[in-house]
Tab-separated table of C-alpha atoms in Angstrom:
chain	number	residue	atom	x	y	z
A	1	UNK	CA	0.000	0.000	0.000
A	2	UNK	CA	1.389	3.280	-0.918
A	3	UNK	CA	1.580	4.826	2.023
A	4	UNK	CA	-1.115	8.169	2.534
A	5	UNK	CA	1.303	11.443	2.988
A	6	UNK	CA	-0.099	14.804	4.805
A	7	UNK	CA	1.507	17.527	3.941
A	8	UNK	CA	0.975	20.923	5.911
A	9	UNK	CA	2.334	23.542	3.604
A	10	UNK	CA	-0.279	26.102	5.434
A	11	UNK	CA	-1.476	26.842	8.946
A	12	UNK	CA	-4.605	26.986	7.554
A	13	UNK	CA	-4.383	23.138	5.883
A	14	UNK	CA	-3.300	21.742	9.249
A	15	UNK	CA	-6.045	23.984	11.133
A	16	UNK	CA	-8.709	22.767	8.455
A	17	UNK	CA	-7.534	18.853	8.974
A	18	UNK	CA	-7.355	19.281	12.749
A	19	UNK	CA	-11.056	20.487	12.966
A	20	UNK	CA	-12.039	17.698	10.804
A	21	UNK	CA	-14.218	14.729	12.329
A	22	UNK	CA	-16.430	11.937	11.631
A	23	UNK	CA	-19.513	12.482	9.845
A	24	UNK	CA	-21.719	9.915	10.407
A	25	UNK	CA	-25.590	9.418	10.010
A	26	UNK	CA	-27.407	9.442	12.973
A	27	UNK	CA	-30.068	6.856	13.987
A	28	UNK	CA	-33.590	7.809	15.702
A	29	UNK	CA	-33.152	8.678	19.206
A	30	UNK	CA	-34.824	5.498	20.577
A	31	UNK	CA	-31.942	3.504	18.683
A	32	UNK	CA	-29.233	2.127	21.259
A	33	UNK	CA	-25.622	0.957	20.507
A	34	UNK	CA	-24.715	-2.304	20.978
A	35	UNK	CA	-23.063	-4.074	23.817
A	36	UNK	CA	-19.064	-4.252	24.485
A	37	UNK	CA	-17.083	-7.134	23.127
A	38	UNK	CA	-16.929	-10.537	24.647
A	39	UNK	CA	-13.655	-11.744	26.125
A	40	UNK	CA	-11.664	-13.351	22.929
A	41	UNK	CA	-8.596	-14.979	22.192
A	42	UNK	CA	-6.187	-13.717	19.178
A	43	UNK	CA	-4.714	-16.642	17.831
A	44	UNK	CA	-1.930	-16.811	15.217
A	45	UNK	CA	-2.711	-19.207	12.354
A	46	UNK	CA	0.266	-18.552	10.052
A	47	UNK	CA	3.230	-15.976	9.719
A	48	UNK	CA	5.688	-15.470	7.410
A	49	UNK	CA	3.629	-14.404	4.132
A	50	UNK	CA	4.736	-11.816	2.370
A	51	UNK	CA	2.166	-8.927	1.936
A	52	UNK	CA	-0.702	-11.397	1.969
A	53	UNK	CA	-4.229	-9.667	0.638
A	54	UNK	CA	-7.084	-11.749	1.057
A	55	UNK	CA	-7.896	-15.065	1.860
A	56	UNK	CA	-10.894	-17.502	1.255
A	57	UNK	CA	-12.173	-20.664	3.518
A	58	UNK	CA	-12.089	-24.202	1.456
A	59	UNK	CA	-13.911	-26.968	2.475
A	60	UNK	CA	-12.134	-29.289	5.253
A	61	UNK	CA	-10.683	-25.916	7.511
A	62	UNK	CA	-8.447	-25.240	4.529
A	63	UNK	CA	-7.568	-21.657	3.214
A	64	UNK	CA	-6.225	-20.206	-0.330
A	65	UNK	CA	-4.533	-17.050	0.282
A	66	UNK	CA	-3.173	-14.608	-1.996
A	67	UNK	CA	0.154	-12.991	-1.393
A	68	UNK	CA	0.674	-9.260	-3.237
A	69	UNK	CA	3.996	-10.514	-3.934
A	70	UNK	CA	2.241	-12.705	-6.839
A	71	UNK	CA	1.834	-16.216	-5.156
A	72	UNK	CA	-1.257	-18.117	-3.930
A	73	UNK	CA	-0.713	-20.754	-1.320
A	74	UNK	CA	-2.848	-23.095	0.501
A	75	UNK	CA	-2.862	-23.191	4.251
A	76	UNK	CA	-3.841	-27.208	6.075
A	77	UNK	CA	-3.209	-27.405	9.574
A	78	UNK	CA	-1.040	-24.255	9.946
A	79	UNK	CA	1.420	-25.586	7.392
A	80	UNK	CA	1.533	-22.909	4.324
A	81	UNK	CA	1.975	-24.653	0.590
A	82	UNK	CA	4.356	-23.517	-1.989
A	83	UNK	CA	3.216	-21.344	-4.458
A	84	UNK	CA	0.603	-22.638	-6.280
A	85	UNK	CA	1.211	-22.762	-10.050
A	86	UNK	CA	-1.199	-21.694	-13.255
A	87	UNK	CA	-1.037	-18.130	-12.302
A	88	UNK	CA	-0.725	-15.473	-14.742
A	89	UNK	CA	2.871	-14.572	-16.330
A	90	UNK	CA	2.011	-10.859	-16.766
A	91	UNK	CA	0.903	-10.223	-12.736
A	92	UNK	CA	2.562	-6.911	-12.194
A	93	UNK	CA	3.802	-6.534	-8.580
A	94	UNK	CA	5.063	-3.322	-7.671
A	95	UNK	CA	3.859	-0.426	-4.957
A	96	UNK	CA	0.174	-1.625	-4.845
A	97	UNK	CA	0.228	-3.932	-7.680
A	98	UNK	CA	-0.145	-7.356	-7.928
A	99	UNK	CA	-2.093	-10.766	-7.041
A	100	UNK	CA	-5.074	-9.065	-5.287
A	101	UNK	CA	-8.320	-10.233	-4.324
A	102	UNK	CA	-9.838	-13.719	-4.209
A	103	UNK	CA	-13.553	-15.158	-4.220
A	104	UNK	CA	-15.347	-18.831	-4.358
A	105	UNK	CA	-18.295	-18.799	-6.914
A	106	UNK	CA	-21.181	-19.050	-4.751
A	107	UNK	CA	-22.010	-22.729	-6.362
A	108	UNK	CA	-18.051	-23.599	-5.536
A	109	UNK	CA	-19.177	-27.120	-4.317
A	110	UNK	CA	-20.702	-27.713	-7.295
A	111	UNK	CA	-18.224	-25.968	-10.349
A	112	UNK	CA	-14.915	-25.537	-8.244
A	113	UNK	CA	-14.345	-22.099	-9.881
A	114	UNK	CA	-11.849	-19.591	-7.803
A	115	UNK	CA	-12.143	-15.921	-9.022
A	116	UNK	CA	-8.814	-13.963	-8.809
A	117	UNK	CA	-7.948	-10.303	-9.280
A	118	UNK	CA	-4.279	-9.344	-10.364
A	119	UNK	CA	-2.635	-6.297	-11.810
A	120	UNK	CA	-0.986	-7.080	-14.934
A	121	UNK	CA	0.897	-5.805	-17.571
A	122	UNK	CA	4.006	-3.410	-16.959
A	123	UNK	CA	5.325	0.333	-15.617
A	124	UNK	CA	4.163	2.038	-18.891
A	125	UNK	CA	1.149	-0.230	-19.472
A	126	UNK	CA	-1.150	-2.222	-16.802
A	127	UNK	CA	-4.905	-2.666	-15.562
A	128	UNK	CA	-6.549	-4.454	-13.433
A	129	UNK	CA	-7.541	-8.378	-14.534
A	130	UNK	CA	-10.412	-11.047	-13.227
A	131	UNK	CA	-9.574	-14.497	-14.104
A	132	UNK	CA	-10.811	-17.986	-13.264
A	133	UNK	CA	-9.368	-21.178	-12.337
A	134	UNK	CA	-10.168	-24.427	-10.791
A	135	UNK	CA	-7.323	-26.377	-8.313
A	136	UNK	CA	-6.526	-29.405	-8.640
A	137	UNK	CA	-3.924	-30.433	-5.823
A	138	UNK	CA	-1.266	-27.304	-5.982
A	139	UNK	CA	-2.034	-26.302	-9.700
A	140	UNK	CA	-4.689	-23.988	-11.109
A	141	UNK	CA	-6.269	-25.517	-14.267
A	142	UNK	CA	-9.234	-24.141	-16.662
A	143	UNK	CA	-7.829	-20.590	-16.405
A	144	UNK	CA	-9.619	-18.035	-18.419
A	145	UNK	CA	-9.387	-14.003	-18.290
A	146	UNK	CA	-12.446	-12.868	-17.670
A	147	UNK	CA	-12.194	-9.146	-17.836
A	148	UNK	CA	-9.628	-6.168	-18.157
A	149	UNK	CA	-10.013	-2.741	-17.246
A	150	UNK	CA	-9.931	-0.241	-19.888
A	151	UNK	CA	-8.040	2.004	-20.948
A	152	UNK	CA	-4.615	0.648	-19.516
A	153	UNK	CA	-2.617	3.450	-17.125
A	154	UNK	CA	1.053	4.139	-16.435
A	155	UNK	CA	0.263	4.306	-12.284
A	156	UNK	CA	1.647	1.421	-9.993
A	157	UNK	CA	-1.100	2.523	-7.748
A	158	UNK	CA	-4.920	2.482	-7.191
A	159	UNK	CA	-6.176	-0.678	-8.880
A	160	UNK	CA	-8.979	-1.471	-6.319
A	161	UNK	CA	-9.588	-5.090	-6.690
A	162	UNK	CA	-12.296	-6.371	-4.712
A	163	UNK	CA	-14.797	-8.610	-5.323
A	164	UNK	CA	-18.100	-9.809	-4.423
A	165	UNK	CA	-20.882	-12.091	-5.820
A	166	UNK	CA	-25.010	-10.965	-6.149
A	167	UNK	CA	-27.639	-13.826	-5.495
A	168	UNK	CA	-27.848	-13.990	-9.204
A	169	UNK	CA	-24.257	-14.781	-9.335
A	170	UNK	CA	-23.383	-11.931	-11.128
A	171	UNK	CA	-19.506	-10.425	-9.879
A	172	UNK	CA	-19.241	-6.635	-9.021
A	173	UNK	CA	-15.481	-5.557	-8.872
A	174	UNK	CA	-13.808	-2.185	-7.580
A	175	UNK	CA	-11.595	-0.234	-10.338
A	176	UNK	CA	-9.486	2.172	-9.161
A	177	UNK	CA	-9.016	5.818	-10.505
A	178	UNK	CA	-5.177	4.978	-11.303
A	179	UNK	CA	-4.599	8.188	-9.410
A	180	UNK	CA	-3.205	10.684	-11.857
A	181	UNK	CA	-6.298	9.679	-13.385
A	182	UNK	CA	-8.985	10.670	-11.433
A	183	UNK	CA	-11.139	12.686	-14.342
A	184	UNK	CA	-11.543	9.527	-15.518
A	185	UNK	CA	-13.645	8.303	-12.749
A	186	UNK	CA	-16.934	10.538	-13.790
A	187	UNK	CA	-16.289	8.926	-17.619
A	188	UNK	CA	-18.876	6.529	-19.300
A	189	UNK	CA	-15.947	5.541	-21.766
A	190	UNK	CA	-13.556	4.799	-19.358
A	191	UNK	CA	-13.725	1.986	-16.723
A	192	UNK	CA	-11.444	3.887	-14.401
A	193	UNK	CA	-12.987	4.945	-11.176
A	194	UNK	CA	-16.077	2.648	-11.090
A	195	UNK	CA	-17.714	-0.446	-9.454
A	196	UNK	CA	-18.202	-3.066	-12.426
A	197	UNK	CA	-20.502	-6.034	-12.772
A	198	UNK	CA	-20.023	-8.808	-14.777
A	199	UNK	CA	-21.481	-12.802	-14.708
A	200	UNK	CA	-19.416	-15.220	-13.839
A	201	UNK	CA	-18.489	-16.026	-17.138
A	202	UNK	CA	-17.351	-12.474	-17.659
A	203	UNK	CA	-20.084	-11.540	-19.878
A	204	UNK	CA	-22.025	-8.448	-19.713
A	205	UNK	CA	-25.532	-8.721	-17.648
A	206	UNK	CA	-28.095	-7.449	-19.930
A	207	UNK	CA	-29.492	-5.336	-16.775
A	208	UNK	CA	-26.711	-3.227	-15.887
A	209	UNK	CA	-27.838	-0.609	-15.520
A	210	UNK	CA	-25.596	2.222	-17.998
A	211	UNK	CA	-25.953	-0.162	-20.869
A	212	UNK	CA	-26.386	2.164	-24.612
A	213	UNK	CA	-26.098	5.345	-22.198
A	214	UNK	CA	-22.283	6.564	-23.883
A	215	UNK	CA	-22.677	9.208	-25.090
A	216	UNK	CA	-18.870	10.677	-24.557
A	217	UNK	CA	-16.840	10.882	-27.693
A	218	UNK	CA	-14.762	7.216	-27.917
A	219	UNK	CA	-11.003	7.245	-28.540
A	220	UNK	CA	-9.198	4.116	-30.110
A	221	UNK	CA	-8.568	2.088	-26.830
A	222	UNK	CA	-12.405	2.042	-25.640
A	223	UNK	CA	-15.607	1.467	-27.191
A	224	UNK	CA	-19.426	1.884	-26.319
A	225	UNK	CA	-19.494	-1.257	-24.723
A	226	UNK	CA	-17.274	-0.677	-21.931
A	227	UNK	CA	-19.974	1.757	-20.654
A	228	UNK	CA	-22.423	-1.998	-20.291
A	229	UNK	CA	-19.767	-3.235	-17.973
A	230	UNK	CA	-20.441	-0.216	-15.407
A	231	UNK	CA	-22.586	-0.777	-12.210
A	232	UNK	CA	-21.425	2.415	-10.537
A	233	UNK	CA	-19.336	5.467	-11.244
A	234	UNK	CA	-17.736	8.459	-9.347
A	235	UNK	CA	-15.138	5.950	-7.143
A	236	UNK	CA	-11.325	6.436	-6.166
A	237	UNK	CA	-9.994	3.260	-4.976
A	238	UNK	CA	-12.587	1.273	-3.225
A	239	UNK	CA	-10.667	-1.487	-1.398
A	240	UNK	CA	-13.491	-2.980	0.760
A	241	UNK	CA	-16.794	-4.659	-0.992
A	242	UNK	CA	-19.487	-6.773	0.345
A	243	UNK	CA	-22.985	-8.279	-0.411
A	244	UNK	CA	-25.030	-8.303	3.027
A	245	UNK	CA	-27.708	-11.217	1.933
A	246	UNK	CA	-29.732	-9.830	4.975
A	247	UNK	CA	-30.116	-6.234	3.953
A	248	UNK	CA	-30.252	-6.820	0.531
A	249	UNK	CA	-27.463	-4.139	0.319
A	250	UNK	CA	-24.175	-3.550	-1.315
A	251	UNK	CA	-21.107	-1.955	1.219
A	252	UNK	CA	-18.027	-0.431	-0.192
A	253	UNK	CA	-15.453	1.849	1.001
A	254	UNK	CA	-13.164	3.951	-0.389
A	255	UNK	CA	-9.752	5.756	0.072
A	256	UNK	CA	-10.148	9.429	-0.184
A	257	UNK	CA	-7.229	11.410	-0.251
A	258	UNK	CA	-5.997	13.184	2.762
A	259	UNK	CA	-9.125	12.714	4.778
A	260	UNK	CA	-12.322	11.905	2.699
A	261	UNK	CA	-12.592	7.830	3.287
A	262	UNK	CA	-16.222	7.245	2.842
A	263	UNK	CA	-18.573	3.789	3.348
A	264	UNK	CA	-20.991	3.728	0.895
A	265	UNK	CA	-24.599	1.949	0.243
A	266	UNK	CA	-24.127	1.274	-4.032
A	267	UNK	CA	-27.031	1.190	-5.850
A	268	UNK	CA	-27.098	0.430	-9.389
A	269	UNK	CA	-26.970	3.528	-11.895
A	270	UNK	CA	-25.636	5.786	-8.664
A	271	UNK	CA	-23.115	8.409	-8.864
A	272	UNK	CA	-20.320	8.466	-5.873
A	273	UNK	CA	-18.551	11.847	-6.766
A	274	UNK	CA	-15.490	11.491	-6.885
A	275	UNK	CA	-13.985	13.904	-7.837
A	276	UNK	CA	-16.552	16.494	-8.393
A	277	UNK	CA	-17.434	15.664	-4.351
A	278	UNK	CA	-14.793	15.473	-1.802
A	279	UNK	CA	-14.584	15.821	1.947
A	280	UNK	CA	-10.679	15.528	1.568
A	281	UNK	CA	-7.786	17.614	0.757
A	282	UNK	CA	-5.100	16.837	-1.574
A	283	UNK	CA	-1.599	15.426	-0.288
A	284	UNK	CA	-0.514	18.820	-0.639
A	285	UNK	CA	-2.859	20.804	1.410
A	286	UNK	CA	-4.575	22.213	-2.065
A	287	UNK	CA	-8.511	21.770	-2.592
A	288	UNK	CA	-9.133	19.147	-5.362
A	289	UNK	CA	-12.583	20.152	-5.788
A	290	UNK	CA	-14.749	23.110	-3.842
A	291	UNK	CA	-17.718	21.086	-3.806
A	292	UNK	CA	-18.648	18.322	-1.043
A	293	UNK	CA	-22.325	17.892	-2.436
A	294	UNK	CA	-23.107	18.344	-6.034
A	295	UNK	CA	-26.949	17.537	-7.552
A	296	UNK	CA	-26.997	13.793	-8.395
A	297	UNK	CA	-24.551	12.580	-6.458
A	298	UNK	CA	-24.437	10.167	-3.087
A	299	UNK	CA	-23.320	11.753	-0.111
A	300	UNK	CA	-21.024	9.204	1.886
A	301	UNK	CA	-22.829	7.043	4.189
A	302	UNK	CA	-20.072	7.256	6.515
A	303	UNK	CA	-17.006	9.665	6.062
A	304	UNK	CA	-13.573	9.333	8.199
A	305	UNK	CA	-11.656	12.420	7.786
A	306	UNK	CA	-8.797	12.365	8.877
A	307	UNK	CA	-8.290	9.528	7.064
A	308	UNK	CA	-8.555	5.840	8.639
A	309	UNK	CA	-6.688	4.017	4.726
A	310	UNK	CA	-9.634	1.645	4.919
A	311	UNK	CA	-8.787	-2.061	3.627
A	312	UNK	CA	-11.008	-5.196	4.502
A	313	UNK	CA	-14.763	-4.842	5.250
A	314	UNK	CA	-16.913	-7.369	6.202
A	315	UNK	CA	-20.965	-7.572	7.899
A	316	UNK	CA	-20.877	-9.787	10.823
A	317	UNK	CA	-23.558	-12.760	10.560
A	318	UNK	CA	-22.677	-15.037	12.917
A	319	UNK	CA	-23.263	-17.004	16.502
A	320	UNK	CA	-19.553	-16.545	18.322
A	321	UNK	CA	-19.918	-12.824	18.754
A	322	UNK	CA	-23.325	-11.915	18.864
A	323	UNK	CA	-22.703	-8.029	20.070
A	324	UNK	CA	-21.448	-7.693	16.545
A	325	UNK	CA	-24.701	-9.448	14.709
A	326	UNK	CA	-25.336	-6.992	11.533
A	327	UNK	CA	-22.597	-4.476	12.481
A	328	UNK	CA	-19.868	-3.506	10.084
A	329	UNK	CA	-15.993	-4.368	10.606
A	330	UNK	CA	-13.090	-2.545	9.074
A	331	UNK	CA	-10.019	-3.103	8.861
A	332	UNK	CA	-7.290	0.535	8.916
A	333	UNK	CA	-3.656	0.350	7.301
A	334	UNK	CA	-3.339	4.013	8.785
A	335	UNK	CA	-4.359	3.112	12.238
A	336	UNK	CA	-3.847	-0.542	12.473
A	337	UNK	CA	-6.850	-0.906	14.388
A	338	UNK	CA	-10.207	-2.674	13.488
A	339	UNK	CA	-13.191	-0.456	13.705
A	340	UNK	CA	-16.635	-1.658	14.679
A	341	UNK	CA	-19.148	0.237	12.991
A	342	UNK	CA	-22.499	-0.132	15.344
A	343	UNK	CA	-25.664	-0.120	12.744
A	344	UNK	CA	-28.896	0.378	13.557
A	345	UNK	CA	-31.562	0.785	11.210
A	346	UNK	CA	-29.268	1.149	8.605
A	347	UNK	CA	-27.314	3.899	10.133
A	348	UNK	CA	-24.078	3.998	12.046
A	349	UNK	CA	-24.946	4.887	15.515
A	350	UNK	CA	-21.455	4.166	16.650
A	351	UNK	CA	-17.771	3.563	16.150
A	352	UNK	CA	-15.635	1.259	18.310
A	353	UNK	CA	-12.158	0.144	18.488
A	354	UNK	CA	-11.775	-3.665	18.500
A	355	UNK	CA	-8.424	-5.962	18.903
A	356	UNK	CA	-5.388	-2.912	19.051
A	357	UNK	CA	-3.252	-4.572	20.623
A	358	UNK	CA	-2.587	-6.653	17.230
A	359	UNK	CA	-0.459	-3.061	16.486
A	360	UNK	CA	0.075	-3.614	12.690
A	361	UNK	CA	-0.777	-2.590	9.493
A	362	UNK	CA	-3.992	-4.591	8.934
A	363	UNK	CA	-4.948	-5.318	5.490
A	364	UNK	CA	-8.163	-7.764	5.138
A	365	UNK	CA	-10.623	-8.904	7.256
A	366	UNK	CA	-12.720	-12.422	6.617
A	367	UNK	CA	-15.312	-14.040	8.329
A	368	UNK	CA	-15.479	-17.536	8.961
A	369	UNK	CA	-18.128	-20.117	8.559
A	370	UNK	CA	-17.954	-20.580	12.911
A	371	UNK	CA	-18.253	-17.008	13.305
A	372	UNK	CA	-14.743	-16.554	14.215
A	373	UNK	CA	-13.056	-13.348	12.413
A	374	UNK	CA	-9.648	-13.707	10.610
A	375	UNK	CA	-7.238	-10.918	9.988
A	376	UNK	CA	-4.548	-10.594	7.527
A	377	UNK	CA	-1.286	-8.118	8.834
A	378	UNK	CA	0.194	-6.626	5.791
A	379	UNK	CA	3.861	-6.939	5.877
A	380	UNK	CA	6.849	-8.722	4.229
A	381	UNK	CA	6.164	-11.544	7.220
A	382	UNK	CA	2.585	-11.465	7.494
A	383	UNK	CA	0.259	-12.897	9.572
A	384	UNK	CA	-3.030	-14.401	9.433
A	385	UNK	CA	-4.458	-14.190	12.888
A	386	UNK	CA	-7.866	-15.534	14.132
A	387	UNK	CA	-10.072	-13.876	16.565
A	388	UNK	CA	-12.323	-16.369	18.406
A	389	UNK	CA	-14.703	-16.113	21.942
A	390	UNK	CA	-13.535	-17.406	25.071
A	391	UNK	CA	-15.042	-20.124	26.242
C-alpha cells in the first residue's frame, strides 16, 4: 500500500484537517448501541507471508490465500503450501500492484471455480484483470481471463480489486481511478474509477444498468461497450466490498485522499462523486474540488476524515460474537486498528475500536463459517491471525 502522505504547507491546511471529524448518520433517538465485546482470544494461524491480501475458507478448515507478492498458497493445519502454479505470467507486482483479491463462486461445491484479481501488464502499461481457475492439488487448471479494465494506465497505484458475488451470481469488482487519473472516474468511456458487474463467465448482464447510455466521444482504446460493464461510477480506490444477503445491500469503502474515506450503500446507476465531491484535501494541502455535495450525487454514508486508509470490510452474521450481529468491521492500514461500525436501522450509531493490541498494518478482514473473524497483517512476514470467543 502506498503509504497516505499529509503535507501541511499552510497553517490553515493543518487547522482545516485538525477540525475535521467523523460524519456519520445518525439513527432515531430510541436507537441504542450495541453491547461491548466478549472476552476473545487472538490466535496466530500462520506468519511469514509476504504482503498477503485476502484469503478464502475451502472446504475441510483449509484456506487459499493470496500474497501481493504474486503467489497463492494453501494453508492445512497451519502448514503454508508452496506457491501454487497456473497463475498469470504478466501479474505486475510493484507499490500496490499485484495478485489481489480472491472469491469462491457461490455454487463452488458444485463448479470448483476460484475468481482472482491481479494487476498485470508493466510500468508504462497495466490494468486491473479477473480471471478464473479451478485447483486441482497445488495447480490452477481451466484458467480463463475474464475481464480487463480499460483504458490501460502508467500508475503502480490504485487498482482497487475487490470482489463480491449478487444472489444472481453476477460479480461486481472495484476499479481504481489509477490516481493521476482521477477525471476519468466521472467517464462513461472509461472503466477507471467505477464499481463493475459482470457474470461469472465475464459476460455483460443485460441489466446493468448504464448499458447504450455513452454518449462521450470514444477514442481508439475504448468502445461503447465498456460503458455496459459499469454498475457504478464516481469511485477512487474502493478497497473494501461486500454483499449483506440480509439487507439486501451492497457496502463499499473507499480511500479518499488526505481525509475523505467514505462507506458507501451502491445502488445500481448511482453516482459516488469522486472527484466532483470530496470531503478531503489533496496530499498537498490544495482543494481538489470546492464542492462536497453536487446535484446527483451520493453523499457518503459514513465519512472518516482524517483519514482511517480503509482495507477489509466485512458484515458480521454469525453465533460466536453476537454483540457484533449486523454491524460492520473494518479493517485501517493508517491506524492498524479494526473499527466496529455499530448499525442500527441502517445507520451507524457508533464507532468502536476492536483488537489494538494486534499493532500492525492490517490489510483484510474475513469471516469464517464458525463465526470466528480472521485478519490478515500486511507486511513482508505477514500474519493471518484468528479472533475467536472465550469459552
Amino acid at each position: 500500500m502506498l503509504k497516505k502522505q499529509h503535507f501541511f504547507p499552510h497553517l490553515f491546511c493543518f487547522v482545516l484537517l485538525m477540525m475535521s471529524h467523523f460524519v456519520v448518520a445518525q439513527a432515531p433517538l430510541s436507537a441504542t448501541p450495541k453491547s461491548e465485546p466478549s472476552p476473545y482470544t487472538i490466535t496466530e494461524v500462520v506468519d511469514g507471508l509476504s504482503y498477503p491480501w485476502s484469503l478464502a475458507f475451502l472446504p475441510h478448515d483449509e484456506l487459499l490465500v493470496t500474497e501481493r507478492s504474486g503467489s497463492l498458497r494453501k494453508i492445512t493445519n497451519g502448514q503454508v503450501s508452496e506457491p501454487i502454479s497456473g497463475l498469470p505470467e504478466d501479474i505486475y507486482s510493484k507499490s500496490q500492484g499485484g495478485l489481489l483479491d480472491i472469491a469462491l463462486h457461490p455454487d463452488y461445491s458444485k463448479n470448483g471455480w476460484i475468481y482472482l484479481s491481479y494487476a498485470a501488464g508493466t510500468d508504462e502499461k497495466n490494468a486491473l484483470k479477473i480471471m478464473r481457475a479451478k485447483l486441482v492439488g497445488l495447480t490452477l487448471t481451466e484458467q480463463l481471463v475474464l475481464f480487463s479494465v480499460t483504458p490501460n494506465k502508467d500508475t503502480p497505484v490504485h487498482f482497487a480489486g475487490r470482489m463480491t458475488f449478487l444472489p444472481d451470481t453476477t460479480l461486481l469488482i472495484t476499479s481504481g481511478d489509477g490516481f493521476d487519473y482521477r477525471e476519468q472516474a466521472q467517464r462513461l468511456d472509461s472503466l477507471l474509477g467505477k464499481i463493475i458487474r459482470i457474470n461469472d463467465d465475464g459476460s455483460i448482464p443485460r441489466d446493468n444498468p448504464y448499458i447504450g447510455q455513452n454518449q462521450l466521444p470514444l477514442s481508439e482504446s475504448t468502445g461503447s461497450e465498456l460503458t455496459n460493464y459499469i454498475y457504478s461510477v464516481g469511485h477512487r480506490n474502493p478497497q473494501g466490498l461486500i454483499y449483506d444477503r440480509d439487507r439486501g445491500l451492497v457496502f463499499s469503502h473507499e480511500h479518499g485522499p488526505a481525509g475523505g474515506d467514505e462507506v458507501n450503500i451502491i445502488d445500481a446507476g448511482k453516482n459516488y462523486g469522486w472527484p466532483v465531491i470530496t470531503n478531503g484535501l489533496d496530499y498537498s494541502g490544495a482543494r481538489i474540488s470546492p464542492f462536497t455535495q453536487y446535484e446527483g450525487m451520493e453523499q457518503p454514508w459514513l465519512d472518516w476524515t482524517p483519514s482511517i486508509a480503509p482495507s477489509g470490510l466485512i458484515v458480521y452474521r454469525g453465533q460466536m460474537f453476537p454483540e457484533f450481529e449486523g454491524d460492520l468491521l473494518v479493517t485501517s492500514l493508517k491506524f492498524k486498528q479494526v473499527y466496529w461500525l455499530h448499525v442500527v436501522n441502517n445507520q451507524v450509531v457508533k464507532q468502536s475500536i476492536l483488537w489494538d493490541e494486534i499493532a500492525q498494518r492490517l490489510r483484510d478482514i474475513r469471516l469464517h463459517p464458525d463465526g470466528s473473524v480472521y485478519i490478515l497483517t500486511d507486511s513482508a512476514q505477514g500474519k493471518i491471525l484468528r479472533i475467536s470467543r472465550d469459552d
